Amino acid sequence: MPEQTASPEITGEPAETAAGEVKSDAAVVRDALGVGVAVGLSGFAFGVTSAGSGLSLLQTCLLSLLVFTGASQFALVGALAAGGNPYTAAAGAFFLGVRNAFYGLRLSQLLALPRALRPLAAQWVIDETTAVTLAQPTRRAARIGFTVTGITLYVLWNLTTLLGALGAEALGDTDSWGLDAASPAVFLALLAPMLRSTTERITAALAVLLALGLLPVLPAGVPVLLSALAAPAVLFLMGRRNGSPDDTPAMAATPTEDGR
């Protein structure tokens, strides 16, 4: 398969990146720790927000231990805090977390982990581990980046969630702190460099416009679901543009495989 042939070589030596720089194991660990610590500390914001929305300490901690995907967790507690229907809030969080399944399809080929480890590794397939893993030049580096990022994030996120939930009462009005914006801000900071093509940028912009435009008129959690329509809408419009009559002469002039 094309993706498999394009995968990094499995070597134990430092490899050259696309820029020609050698990346050692220590450099991979440093990068992974940087992402893991920076994002893991924002679990404090989730703990505070979750406790402020009415969830108990146990419910807050179980969300981080079992769900472990910040955007979905914030979407759930945010919708509940806004008075949204619990089923709508859960649906929004679920569909937002479905993206991790698509990450897993790519990472399963790249990491090529033993079958016994895959169910455990699946818990760590999130935005940050995917971003760090895909940035590595070799399979060895990808495995190191995935593992270090996953461990660091999981431990810190759950620890800071606990601390945030315990300290929510001392902070008073959690809405005035704006801590619920911490995780989305980190997510956007990681996502922005990955939007390289015009199509990707247009899709992201349209998703933001849909979410913000529908927010005042629809129940909490629903705008997040409907913003996903940006992707098929942009793909449809790009397909129509590529298949427009202006392109027909050029296509007609292109010879087929049998020479016609």
PDB file of C-alpha atoms in Angstrom:
ATOM      1  CA  MET A   1       0.000   0.000   0.000  1.00  0.00           C
ATOM      2  CA  PRO A   2       1.239   3.549  -0.707  1.00  0.00           C
ATOM      3  CA  GLU A   3       1.063   4.620   2.934  1.00  0.00           C
ATOM      4  CA  GLN A   4       3.113   1.651   4.034  1.00  0.00           C
ATOM      5  CA  THR A   5       5.844   2.222   1.476  1.00  0.00           C
ATOM      6  CA  ALA A   6       6.003   5.873   2.523  1.00  0.00           C
ATOM      7  CA  SER A   7       6.381   5.000   6.208  1.00  0.00           C
ATOM      8  CA  PRO A   8       9.670   5.810   7.920  1.00  0.00           C
ATOM      9  CA  GLU A   9      12.354   3.151   7.982  1.00  0.00           C
ATOM     10  CA  ILE A  10      12.659   1.036  11.108  1.00  0.00           C
ATOM     11  CA  THR A  11      16.120   1.800  12.399  1.00  0.00           C
ATOM     12  CA  GLY A  12      17.709   2.278  15.764  1.00  0.00           C
ATOM     13  CA  GLU A  13      19.988   5.080  14.615  1.00  0.00           C
ATOM     14  CA  PRO A  14      19.221   8.795  14.525  1.00  0.00           C
ATOM     15  CA  ALA A  15      17.672   9.679  11.181  1.00  0.00           C
ATOM     16  CA  GLU A  16      17.746  12.748   9.029  1.00  0.00           C
ATOM     17  CA  THR A  17      14.620  14.852   8.878  1.00  0.00           C
ATOM     18  CA  ALA A  18      13.261  16.456   5.737  1.00  0.00           C
ATOM     19  CA  ALA A  19      15.435  19.468   6.527  1.00  0.00           C
ATOM     20  CA  GLY A  20      18.551  17.293   6.655  1.00  0.00           C
ATOM     21  CA  GLU A  21      18.973  17.554  10.424  1.00  0.00           C
ATOM     22  CA  VAL A  22      19.764  14.522  12.554  1.00  0.00           C
ATOM     23  CA  LYS A  23      17.152  13.946  15.260  1.00  0.00           C
ATOM     24  CA  SER A  24      18.344  11.918  18.230  1.00  0.00           C
ATOM     25  CA  ASP A  25      16.222  10.001  20.717  1.00  0.00           C
ATOM     26  CA  ALA A  26      16.948  12.718  23.289  1.00  0.00           C
ATOM     27  CA  ALA A  27      15.542  15.374  20.949  1.00  0.00           C
ATOM     28  CA  VAL A  28      12.372  13.353  20.442  1.00  0.00           C
ATOM     29  CA  VAL A  29      11.959  12.922  24.202  1.00  0.00           C
ATOM     30  CA  ARG A  30      12.514  16.651  24.740  1.00  0.00           C
ATOM     31  CA  ASP A  31       9.865  17.596  22.180  1.00  0.00           C
ATOM     32  CA  ALA A  32       7.408  15.045  23.548  1.00  0.00           C
ATOM     33  CA  LEU A  33       7.923  16.231  27.127  1.00  0.00           C
ATOM     34  CA  GLY A  34       7.405  19.829  26.039  1.00  0.00           C
ATOM     35  CA  VAL A  35       4.000  19.043  24.545  1.00  0.00           C
ATOM     36  CA  GLY A  36       3.019  16.666  27.352  1.00  0.00           C
ATOM     37  CA  VAL A  37       3.830  19.111  30.152  1.00  0.00           C
ATOM     38  CA  ALA A  38       2.329  22.158  28.425  1.00  0.00           C
ATOM     39  CA  VAL A  39      -0.979  20.447  27.637  1.00  0.00           C
ATOM     40  CA  GLY A  40      -1.080  18.248  30.733  1.00  0.00           C
ATOM     41  CA  LEU A  41      -1.111  21.257  33.031  1.00  0.00           C
ATOM     42  CA  SER A  42      -4.322  22.494  31.396  1.00  0.00           C
ATOM     43  CA  GLY A  43      -6.105  19.583  33.068  1.00  0.00           C
ATOM     44  CA  PHE A  44      -6.359  21.941  36.035  1.00  0.00           C
ATOM     45  CA  ALA A  45      -8.676  24.112  33.929  1.00  0.00           C
ATOM     46  CA  PHE A  46     -10.859  21.112  33.175  1.00  0.00           C
ATOM     47  CA  GLY A  47     -11.058  20.117  36.832  1.00  0.00           C
ATOM     48  CA  VAL A  48     -12.154  23.612  37.817  1.00  0.00           C
ATOM     49  CA  THR A  49     -14.650  23.900  34.953  1.00  0.00           C
ATOM     50  CA  SER A  50     -16.121  20.457  35.560  1.00  0.00           C
ATOM     51  CA  ALA A  51     -16.590  21.065  39.278  1.00  0.00           C
ATOM     52  CA  GLY A  52     -18.089  24.473  38.521  1.00  0.00           C
ATOM     53  CA  SER A  53     -20.612  22.885  36.142  1.00  0.00           C
ATOM     54  CA  GLY A  54     -21.983  20.679  38.924  1.00  0.00           C
ATOM     55  CA  LEU A  55     -20.121  17.394  38.428  1.00  0.00           C
ATOM     56  CA  SER A  56     -18.822  15.645  41.523  1.00  0.00           C
ATOM     57  CA  LEU A  57     -15.153  15.018  42.242  1.00  0.00           C
ATOM     58  CA  LEU A  58     -15.530  11.345  41.307  1.00  0.00           C
ATOM     59  CA  GLN A  59     -17.342  12.121  38.039  1.00  0.00           C
ATOM     60  CA  THR A  60     -14.709  14.701  37.089  1.00  0.00           C
ATOM     61  CA  CYS A  61     -11.813  12.348  37.734  1.00  0.00           C
ATOM     62  CA  LEU A  62     -13.472   9.433  35.926  1.00  0.00           C
ATOM     63  CA  LEU A  63     -13.979  11.611  32.862  1.00  0.00           C
ATOM     64  CA  SER A  64     -10.251  12.282  32.681  1.00  0.00           C
ATOM     65  CA  LEU A  65      -9.254   8.705  33.480  1.00  0.00           C
ATOM     66  CA  LEU A  66     -11.620   6.989  31.037  1.00  0.00           C
ATOM     67  CA  VAL A  67     -12.409   9.534  28.321  1.00  0.00           C
ATOM     68  CA  PHE A  68      -9.027  11.298  28.235  1.00  0.00           C
ATOM     69  CA  THR A  69      -9.630  13.628  25.324  1.00  0.00           C
ATOM     70  CA  GLY A  70      -9.692  17.239  26.443  1.00  0.00           C
ATOM     71  CA  ALA A  71     -11.843  18.741  23.706  1.00  0.00           C
ATOM     72  CA  SER A  72     -14.615  16.193  24.280  1.00  0.00           C
ATOM     73  CA  GLN A  73     -14.418  16.620  28.037  1.00  0.00           C
ATOM     74  CA  PHE A  74     -14.683  20.407  27.798  1.00  0.00           C
ATOM     75  CA  ALA A  75     -17.534  20.078  25.284  1.00  0.00           C
ATOM     76  CA  LEU A  76     -19.468  17.845  27.675  1.00  0.00           C
ATOM     77  CA  VAL A  77     -19.076  19.936  30.826  1.00  0.00           C
ATOM     78  CA  GLY A  78     -19.502  23.173  28.868  1.00  0.00           C
ATOM     79  CA  ALA A  79     -22.827  22.017  27.444  1.00  0.00           C
ATOM     80  CA  LEU A  80     -23.992  20.852  30.870  1.00  0.00           C
ATOM     81  CA  ALA A  81     -22.952  24.147  32.462  1.00  0.00           C
ATOM     82  CA  ALA A  82     -24.935  26.029  29.800  1.00  0.00           C
ATOM     83  CA  GLY A  83     -28.052  24.049  30.711  1.00  0.00           C
ATOM     84  CA  GLY A  84     -27.940  21.741  27.707  1.00  0.00           C
ATOM     85  CA  ASN A  85     -29.666  18.374  27.573  1.00  0.00           C
ATOM     86  CA  PRO A  86     -27.344  15.664  28.979  1.00  0.00           C
ATOM     87  CA  TYR A  87     -27.938  13.432  25.937  1.00  0.00           C
ATOM     88  CA  THR A  88     -27.122  16.274  23.533  1.00  0.00           C
ATOM     89  CA  ALA A  89     -24.032  17.115  25.549  1.00  0.00           C
ATOM     90  CA  ALA A  90     -22.899  13.479  25.503  1.00  0.00           C
ATOM     91  CA  ALA A  91     -23.571  13.204  21.757  1.00  0.00           C
ATOM     92  CA  GLY A  92     -21.520  16.308  21.054  1.00  0.00           C
ATOM     93  CA  ALA A  93     -18.637  14.985  23.147  1.00  0.00           C
ATOM     94  CA  PHE A  94     -18.866  11.577  21.467  1.00  0.00           C
ATOM     95  CA  PHE A  95     -18.812  12.849  17.905  1.00  0.00           C
ATOM     96  CA  LEU A  96     -15.998  15.249  18.742  1.00  0.00           C
ATOM     97  CA  GLY A  97     -14.019  12.283  20.047  1.00  0.00           C
ATOM     98  CA  VAL A  98     -14.658  10.176  16.921  1.00  0.00           C
ATOM     99  CA  ARG A  99     -11.751  11.983  15.243  1.00  0.00           C
ATOM    100  CA  ASN A 100      -9.413   9.929  17.426  1.00  0.00           C
ATOM    101  CA  ALA A 101     -10.539   6.786  15.610  1.00  0.00           C
ATOM    102  CA  PHE A 102      -9.291   8.273  12.337  1.00  0.00           C
ATOM    103  CA  TYR A 103      -6.008   9.190  14.013  1.00  0.00           C
ATOM    104  CA  GLY A 104      -5.739   5.561  15.080  1.00  0.00           C
ATOM    105  CA  LEU A 105      -6.002   4.300  11.503  1.00  0.00           C
ATOM    106  CA  ARG A 106      -2.881   6.241  10.552  1.00  0.00           C
ATOM    107  CA  LEU A 107      -0.955   5.637  13.753  1.00  0.00           C
ATOM    108  CA  SER A 108      -1.563   1.877  13.668  1.00  0.00           C
ATOM    109  CA  GLN A 109       0.428   1.655  10.420  1.00  0.00           C
ATOM    110  CA  LEU A 110       3.091   4.091  11.523  1.00  0.00           C
ATOM    111  CA  LEU A 111       3.736   2.601  14.973  1.00  0.00           C
ATOM    112  CA  ALA A 112       3.094  -1.070  14.073  1.00  0.00           C
ATOM    113  CA  LEU A 113       2.740  -2.044  17.726  1.00  0.00           C
ATOM    114  CA  PRO A 114       2.234  -5.664  18.857  1.00  0.00           C
ATOM    115  CA  ARG A 115      -1.434  -6.647  19.010  1.00  0.00           C
ATOM    116  CA  ALA A 116      -1.350  -7.049  22.787  1.00  0.00           C
ATOM    117  CA  LEU A 117      -0.325  -3.407  23.226  1.00  0.00           C
ATOM    118  CA  ARG A 118      -2.794  -1.840  20.792  1.00  0.00           C
ATOM    119  CA  PRO A 119      -5.813  -1.691  23.171  1.00  0.00           C
ATOM    120  CA  LEU A 120      -3.641   0.073  25.769  1.00  0.00           C
ATOM    121  CA  ALA A 121      -2.115   2.441  23.215  1.00  0.00           C
ATOM    122  CA  ALA A 122      -5.580   3.322  21.890  1.00  0.00           C
ATOM    123  CA  GLN A 123      -6.291   5.198  25.129  1.00  0.00           C
ATOM    124  CA  TRP A 124      -3.496   7.611  24.253  1.00  0.00           C
ATOM    125  CA  VAL A 125      -4.542   8.305  20.659  1.00  0.00           C
ATOM    126  CA  ILE A 126      -5.415  11.990  20.935  1.00  0.00           C
ATOM    127  CA  ASP A 127      -4.557  15.242  19.156  1.00  0.00           C
ATOM    128  CA  GLU A 128      -1.253  15.854  20.925  1.00  0.00           C
ATOM    129  CA  THR A 129       0.194  12.336  20.665  1.00  0.00           C
ATOM    130  CA  THR A 130      -0.806  12.222  17.003  1.00  0.00           C
ATOM    131  CA  ALA A 131       0.846  15.573  16.277  1.00  0.00           C
ATOM    132  CA  VAL A 132       4.103  14.538  17.965  1.00  0.00           C
ATOM    133  CA  THR A 133       4.128  11.082  16.366  1.00  0.00           C
ATOM    134  CA  LEU A 134       3.518  12.260  12.806  1.00  0.00           C
ATOM    135  CA  ALA A 135       6.319  14.810  13.118  1.00  0.00           C
ATOM    136  CA  GLN A 136       8.967  12.103  13.617  1.00  0.00           C
ATOM    137  CA  PRO A 137      11.241  10.877  10.796  1.00  0.00           C
ATOM    138  CA  THR A 138      11.479   7.184  11.773  1.00  0.00           C
ATOM    139  CA  ARG A 139       9.296   4.509  13.304  1.00  0.00           C
ATOM    140  CA  ARG A 140      11.587   4.314  16.322  1.00  0.00           C
ATOM    141  CA  ALA A 141      11.286   8.061  16.877  1.00  0.00           C
ATOM    142  CA  ALA A 142       7.524   7.873  16.344  1.00  0.00           C
ATOM    143  CA  ARG A 143       7.193   5.192  19.007  1.00  0.00           C
ATOM    144  CA  ILE A 144       9.299   7.176  21.461  1.00  0.00           C
ATOM    145  CA  GLY A 145       7.363  10.368  20.770  1.00  0.00           C
ATOM    146  CA  PHE A 146       3.997   8.625  21.123  1.00  0.00           C
ATOM    147  CA  THR A 147       4.953   6.844  24.353  1.00  0.00           C
ATOM    148  CA  VAL A 148       6.573   9.795  26.112  1.00  0.00           C
ATOM    149  CA  THR A 149       3.810  12.200  25.114  1.00  0.00           C
ATOM    150  CA  GLY A 150       1.112   9.714  26.127  1.00  0.00           C
ATOM    151  CA  ILE A 151       2.589   8.908  29.543  1.00  0.00           C
ATOM    152  CA  THR A 152       3.361  12.530  30.380  1.00  0.00           C
ATOM    153  CA  LEU A 153      -0.045  13.771  29.310  1.00  0.00           C
ATOM    154  CA  TYR A 154      -2.033  11.007  30.981  1.00  0.00           C
ATOM    155  CA  VAL A 155      -0.293  11.385  34.342  1.00  0.00           C
ATOM    156  CA  LEU A 156      -0.291  15.187  34.404  1.00  0.00           C
ATOM    157  CA  TRP A 157      -3.791  15.594  32.980  1.00  0.00           C
ATOM    158  CA  ASN A 158      -5.329  13.334  35.610  1.00  0.00           C
ATOM    159  CA  LEU A 159      -3.272  14.798  38.449  1.00  0.00           C
ATOM    160  CA  THR A 160      -4.121  18.391  37.534  1.00  0.00           C
ATOM    161  CA  THR A 161      -7.768  17.438  36.986  1.00  0.00           C
ATOM    162  CA  LEU A 162      -7.886  16.232  40.581  1.00  0.00           C
ATOM    163  CA  LEU A 163      -6.158  19.369  41.853  1.00  0.00           C
ATOM    164  CA  GLY A 164      -8.453  21.606  39.818  1.00  0.00           C
ATOM    165  CA  ALA A 165     -11.592  19.903  41.072  1.00  0.00           C
ATOM    166  CA  LEU A 166     -10.377  20.134  44.676  1.00  0.00           C
ATOM    167  CA  GLY A 167      -9.426  23.781  44.285  1.00  0.00           C
ATOM    168  CA  ALA A 168     -12.582  24.877  42.437  1.00  0.00           C
ATOM    169  CA  GLU A 169     -14.319  25.908  45.624  1.00  0.00           C
ATOM    170  CA  ALA A 170     -11.391  28.099  46.679  1.00  0.00           C
ATOM    171  CA  LEU A 171     -11.396  29.888  43.302  1.00  0.00           C
ATOM    172  CA  GLY A 172     -15.004  30.998  43.666  1.00  0.00           C
ATOM    173  CA  ASP A 173     -16.771  31.894  40.419  1.00  0.00           C
ATOM    174  CA  THR A 174     -14.945  29.739  37.848  1.00  0.00           C
ATOM    175  CA  ASP A 175     -16.590  31.479  34.884  1.00  0.00           C
ATOM    176  CA  SER A 176     -14.792  34.725  35.697  1.00  0.00           C
ATOM    177  CA  TRP A 177     -11.395  33.030  35.274  1.00  0.00           C
ATOM    178  CA  GLY A 178     -12.085  31.845  31.721  1.00  0.00           C
ATOM    179  CA  LEU A 179     -10.193  28.605  32.345  1.00  0.00           C
ATOM    180  CA  ASP A 180     -12.454  26.654  29.995  1.00  0.00           C
ATOM    181  CA  ALA A 181     -10.655  28.368  27.105  1.00  0.00           C
ATOM    182  CA  ALA A 182      -7.255  26.940  28.039  1.00  0.00           C
ATOM    183  CA  SER A 183      -7.576  23.536  26.385  1.00  0.00           C
ATOM    184  CA  PRO A 184      -9.190  24.804  23.141  1.00  0.00           C
ATOM    185  CA  ALA A 185      -6.433  27.430  22.915  1.00  0.00           C
ATOM    186  CA  VAL A 186      -3.734  24.772  23.218  1.00  0.00           C
ATOM    187  CA  PHE A 187      -5.540  22.612  20.653  1.00  0.00           C
ATOM    188  CA  LEU A 188      -5.687  25.507  18.176  1.00  0.00           C
ATOM    189  CA  ALA A 189      -1.993  26.219  18.724  1.00  0.00           C
ATOM    190  CA  LEU A 190      -1.197  22.623  17.755  1.00  0.00           C
ATOM    191  CA  LEU A 191      -3.669  22.553  14.873  1.00  0.00           C
ATOM    192  CA  ALA A 192      -2.716  25.839  13.191  1.00  0.00           C
ATOM    193  CA  PRO A 193       0.690  24.698  11.828  1.00  0.00           C
ATOM    194  CA  MET A 194      -0.985  21.617  10.296  1.00  0.00           C
ATOM    195  CA  LEU A 195      -3.341  23.706   8.140  1.00  0.00           C
ATOM    196  CA  ARG A 196      -0.979  23.962   5.199  1.00  0.00           C
ATOM    197  CA  SER A 197      -3.228  23.843   2.145  1.00  0.00           C
ATOM    198  CA  THR A 198      -5.884  26.334   1.094  1.00  0.00           C
ATOM    199  CA  THR A 199      -8.568  23.637   1.335  1.00  0.00           C
ATOM    200  CA  GLU A 200      -7.651  22.857   4.946  1.00  0.00           C
ATOM    201  CA  ARG A 201      -7.707  26.524   5.926  1.00  0.00           C
ATOM    202  CA  ILE A 202     -11.060  27.112   4.231  1.00  0.00           C
ATOM    203  CA  THR A 203     -12.538  24.055   5.967  1.00  0.00           C
ATOM    204  CA  ALA A 204     -11.297  25.210   9.379  1.00  0.00           C
ATOM    205  CA  ALA A 205     -12.581  28.750   8.831  1.00  0.00           C
ATOM    206  CA  LEU A 206     -16.001  27.514   7.705  1.00  0.00           C
ATOM    207  CA  ALA A 207     -16.248  25.200  10.737  1.00  0.00           C
ATOM    208  CA  VAL A 208     -15.520  28.128  13.051  1.00  0.00           C
ATOM    209  CA  LEU A 209     -18.124  30.315  11.315  1.00  0.00           C
ATOM    210  CA  LEU A 210     -20.749  27.552  11.537  1.00  0.00           C
ATOM    211  CA  ALA A 211     -20.105  26.969  15.248  1.00  0.00           C
ATOM    212  CA  LEU A 212     -20.146  30.665  16.137  1.00  0.00           C
ATOM    213  CA  GLY A 213     -23.135  31.462  13.938  1.00  0.00           C
ATOM    214  CA  LEU A 214     -25.268  28.624  15.298  1.00  0.00           C
ATOM    215  CA  LEU A 215     -24.257  29.091  18.928  1.00  0.00           C
ATOM    216  CA  PRO A 216     -26.939  31.723  19.752  1.00  0.00           C
ATOM    217  CA  VAL A 217     -29.815  29.835  18.124  1.00  0.00           C
ATOM    218  CA  LEU A 218     -29.219  26.151  18.919  1.00  0.00           C
ATOM    219  CA  PRO A 219     -28.932  24.189  22.178  1.00  0.00           C
ATOM    220  CA  ALA A 220     -25.489  23.820  23.727  1.00  0.00           C
ATOM    221  CA  GLY A 221     -23.443  21.088  22.064  1.00  0.00           C
ATOM    222  CA  VAL A 222     -25.360  21.076  18.764  1.00  0.00           C
ATOM    223  CA  PRO A 223     -23.250  23.783  17.022  1.00  0.00           C
ATOM    224  CA  VAL A 224     -20.137  21.667  17.579  1.00  0.00           C
ATOM    225  CA  LEU A 225     -21.831  18.732  15.863  1.00  0.00           C
ATOM    226  CA  LEU A 226     -23.030  20.776  12.904  1.00  0.00           C
ATOM    227  CA  SER A 227     -19.659  22.454  12.387  1.00  0.00           C
ATOM    228  CA  ALA A 228     -18.438  19.073  11.111  1.00  0.00           C
ATOM    229  CA  LEU A 229     -20.526  19.731   7.987  1.00  0.00           C
ATOM    230  CA  ALA A 230     -17.799  22.128   6.883  1.00  0.00           C
ATOM    231  CA  ALA A 231     -15.638  19.256   5.618  1.00  0.00           C
ATOM    232  CA  PRO A 232     -18.145  17.645   3.181  1.00  0.00           C
ATOM    233  CA  ALA A 233     -19.334  21.090   2.072  1.00  0.00           C
ATOM    234  CA  VAL A 234     -15.824  22.218   1.106  1.00  0.00           C
ATOM    235  CA  LEU A 235     -15.061  18.870  -0.563  1.00  0.00           C
ATOM    236  CA  PHE A 236     -18.282  19.118  -2.591  1.00  0.00           C
ATOM    237  CA  LEU A 237     -17.525  22.666  -3.723  1.00  0.00           C
ATOM    238  CA  MET A 238     -13.934  21.797  -4.596  1.00  0.00           C
ATOM    239  CA  GLY A 239     -15.155  18.789  -6.569  1.00  0.00           C
ATOM    240  CA  ARG A 240     -17.580  20.936  -8.557  1.00  0.00           C
ATOM    241  CA  ARG A 241     -14.861  23.470  -9.214  1.00  0.00           C
ATOM    242  CA  ASN A 242     -12.434  20.809 -10.448  1.00  0.00           C
ATOM    243  CA  GLY A 243     -15.120  19.341 -12.675  1.00  0.00           C
ATOM    244  CA  SER A 244     -16.362  22.645 -14.099  1.00  0.00           C
ATOM    245  CA  PRO A 245     -16.792  23.138 -17.887  1.00  0.00           C
ATOM    246  CA  ASP A 246     -13.651  25.282 -17.933  1.00  0.00           C
ATOM    247  CA  ASP A 247     -11.631  22.166 -17.236  1.00  0.00           C
ATOM    248  CA  THR A 248     -13.299  20.040 -19.939  1.00  0.00           C
ATOM    249  CA  PRO A 249     -11.093  21.036 -22.932  1.00  0.00           C
ATOM    250  CA  ALA A 250      -7.930  20.279 -21.011  1.00  0.00           C
ATOM    251  CA  MET A 251      -9.306  16.917 -19.938  1.00  0.00           C
ATOM    252  CA  ALA A 252     -10.448  16.096 -23.438  1.00  0.00           C
ATOM    253  CA  ALA A 253      -6.999  16.846 -24.827  1.00  0.00           C
ATOM    254  CA  THR A 254      -5.348  14.403 -22.420  1.00  0.00           C
ATOM    255  CA  PRO A 255      -4.706  11.003 -24.060  1.00  0.00           C
ATOM    256  CA  THR A 256      -6.053   7.912 -22.352  1.00  0.00           C
ATOM    257  CA  GLU A 257      -4.024   4.832 -21.510  1.00  0.00           C
ATOM    258  CA  ASP A 258      -4.817   3.185 -24.864  1.00  0.00           C
ATOM    259  CA  GLY A 259      -3.623   6.277 -26.744  1.00  0.00           C
ATOM    260  CA  ARG A 260      -7.027   7.713 -27.687  1.00  0.00           C
TER     261      ARG A 260
END
